[in-house]
Backbone as CSV, one residue per row, in Angstrom:
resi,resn,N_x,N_y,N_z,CA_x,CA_y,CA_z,C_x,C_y,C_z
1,UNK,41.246,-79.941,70.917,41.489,-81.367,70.935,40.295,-82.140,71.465
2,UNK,39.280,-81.728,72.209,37.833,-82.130,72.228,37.512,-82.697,71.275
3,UNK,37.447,-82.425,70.032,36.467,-82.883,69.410,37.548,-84.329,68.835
4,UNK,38.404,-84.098,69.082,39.089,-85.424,68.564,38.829,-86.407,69.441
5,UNK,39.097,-86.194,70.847,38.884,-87.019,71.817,37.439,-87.501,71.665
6,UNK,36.674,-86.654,71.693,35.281,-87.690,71.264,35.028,-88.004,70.432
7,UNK,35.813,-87.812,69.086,35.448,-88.769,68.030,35.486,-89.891,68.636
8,UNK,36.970,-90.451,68.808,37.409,-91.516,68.919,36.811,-92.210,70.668
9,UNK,36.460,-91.448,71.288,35.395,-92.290,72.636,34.205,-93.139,71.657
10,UNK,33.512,-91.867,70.881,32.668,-92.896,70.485,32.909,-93.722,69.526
11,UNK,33.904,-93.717,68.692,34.536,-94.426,67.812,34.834,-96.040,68.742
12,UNK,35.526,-95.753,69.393,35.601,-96.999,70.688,34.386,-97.628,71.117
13,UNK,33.474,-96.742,71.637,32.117,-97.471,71.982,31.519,-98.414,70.958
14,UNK,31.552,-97.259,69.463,31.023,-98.675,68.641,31.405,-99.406,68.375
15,UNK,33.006,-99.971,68.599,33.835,-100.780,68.201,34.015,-101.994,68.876
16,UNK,33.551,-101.790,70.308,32.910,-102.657,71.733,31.597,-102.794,71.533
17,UNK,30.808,-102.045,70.523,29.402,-102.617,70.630,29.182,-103.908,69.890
18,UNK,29.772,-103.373,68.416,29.931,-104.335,67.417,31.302,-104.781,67.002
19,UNK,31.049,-106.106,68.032,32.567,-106.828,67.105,32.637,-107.656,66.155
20,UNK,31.508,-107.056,65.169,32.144,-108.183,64.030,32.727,-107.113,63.372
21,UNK,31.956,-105.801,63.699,32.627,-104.558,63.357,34.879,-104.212,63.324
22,UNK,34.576,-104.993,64.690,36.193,-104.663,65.395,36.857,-105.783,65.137
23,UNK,36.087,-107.006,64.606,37.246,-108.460,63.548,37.741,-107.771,62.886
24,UNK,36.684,-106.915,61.926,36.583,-106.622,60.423,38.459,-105.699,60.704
25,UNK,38.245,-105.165,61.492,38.855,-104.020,61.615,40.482,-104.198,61.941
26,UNK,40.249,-105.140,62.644,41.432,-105.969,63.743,42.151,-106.933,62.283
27,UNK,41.512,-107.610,61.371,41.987,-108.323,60.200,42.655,-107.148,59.327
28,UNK,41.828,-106.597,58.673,42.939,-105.613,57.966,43.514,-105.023,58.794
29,UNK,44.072,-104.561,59.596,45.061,-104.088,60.599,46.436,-105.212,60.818
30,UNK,45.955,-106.415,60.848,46.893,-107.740,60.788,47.831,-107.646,59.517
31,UNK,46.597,-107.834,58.155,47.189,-107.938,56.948,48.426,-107.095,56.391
32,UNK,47.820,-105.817,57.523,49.022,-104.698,56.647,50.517,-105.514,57.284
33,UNK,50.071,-105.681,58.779,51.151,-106.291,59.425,51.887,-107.215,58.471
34,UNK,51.148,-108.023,58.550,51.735,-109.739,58.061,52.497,-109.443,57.051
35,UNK,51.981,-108.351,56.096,52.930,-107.856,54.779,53.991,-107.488,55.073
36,UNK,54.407,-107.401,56.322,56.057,-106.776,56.912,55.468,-104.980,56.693
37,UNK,54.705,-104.530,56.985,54.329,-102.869,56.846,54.026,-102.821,58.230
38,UNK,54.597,-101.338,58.241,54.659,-100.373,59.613,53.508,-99.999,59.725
39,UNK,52.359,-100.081,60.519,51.437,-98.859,61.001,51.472,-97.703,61.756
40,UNK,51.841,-97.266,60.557,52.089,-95.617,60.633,51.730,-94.633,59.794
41,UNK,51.633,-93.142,60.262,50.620,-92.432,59.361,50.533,-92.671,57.552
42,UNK,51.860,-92.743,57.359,51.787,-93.083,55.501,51.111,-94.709,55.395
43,UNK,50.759,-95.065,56.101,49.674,-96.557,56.080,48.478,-96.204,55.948
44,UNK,47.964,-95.423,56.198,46.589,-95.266,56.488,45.944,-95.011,55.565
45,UNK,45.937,-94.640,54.286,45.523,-95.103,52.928,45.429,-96.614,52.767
46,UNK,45.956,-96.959,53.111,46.161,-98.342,52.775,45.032,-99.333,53.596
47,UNK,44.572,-98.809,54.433,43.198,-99.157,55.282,41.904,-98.670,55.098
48,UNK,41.600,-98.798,53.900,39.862,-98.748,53.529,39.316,-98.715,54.673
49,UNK,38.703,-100.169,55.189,37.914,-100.060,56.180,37.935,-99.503,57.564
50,UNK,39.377,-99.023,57.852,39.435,-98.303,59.173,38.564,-96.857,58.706
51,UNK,38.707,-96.525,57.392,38.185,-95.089,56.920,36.692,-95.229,56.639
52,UNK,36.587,-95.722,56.521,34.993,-96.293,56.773,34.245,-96.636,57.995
53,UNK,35.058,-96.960,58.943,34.475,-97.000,60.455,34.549,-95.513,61.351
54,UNK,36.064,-95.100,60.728,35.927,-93.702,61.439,34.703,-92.743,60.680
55,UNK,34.247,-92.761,59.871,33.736,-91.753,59.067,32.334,-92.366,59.379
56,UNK,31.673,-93.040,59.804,30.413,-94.253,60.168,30.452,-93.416,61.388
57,UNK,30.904,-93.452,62.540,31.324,-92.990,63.447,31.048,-91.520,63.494
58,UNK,31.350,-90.791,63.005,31.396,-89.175,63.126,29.842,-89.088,61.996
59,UNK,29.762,-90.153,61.299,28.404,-89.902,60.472,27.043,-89.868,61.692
60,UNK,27.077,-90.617,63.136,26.596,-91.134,64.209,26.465,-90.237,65.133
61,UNK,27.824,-89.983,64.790,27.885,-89.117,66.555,28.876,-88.448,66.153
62,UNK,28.563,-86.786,65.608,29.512,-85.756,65.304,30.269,-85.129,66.357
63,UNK,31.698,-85.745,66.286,32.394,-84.391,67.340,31.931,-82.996,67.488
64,UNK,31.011,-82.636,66.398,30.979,-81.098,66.760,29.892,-80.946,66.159
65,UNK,28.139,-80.214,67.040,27.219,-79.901,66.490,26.848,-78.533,65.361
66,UNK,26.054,-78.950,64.715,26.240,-77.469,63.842,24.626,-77.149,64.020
């Protein structure tokens, strides 16, 4: 579970570094809302850009060196 936990530390850091990054992120997160949708795991297709920040993220700073 390490390597999850630091995904998401540094996933957080960049998300506090750059907030136009964490609008971007925080708006589609709303939208699904506002649509009356649950955020919950069968949502998460439905969030492009969260999959794009996590994957930016681990592209940066890999949970796990090879």
């Amino acid at each position: 579970y390490e390597t999850t936990s630091t995904a998401l530390a540094f996933t957080t850091y960049l998300l506090a570094k750059h907030q136009d990054v964490q609008e971007n992120l925080y708006q589609e997160i709303k939208q699904l809302i506002d649509r009356g949708e649950k955020l919950e795991y069968a949502s998460i297709n439905k969030l492009p850009y969260l999959d794009k920040v996590l994957c930016e993220s681990m592209r940066m700073y890999p949970p796990v060196h090879l």
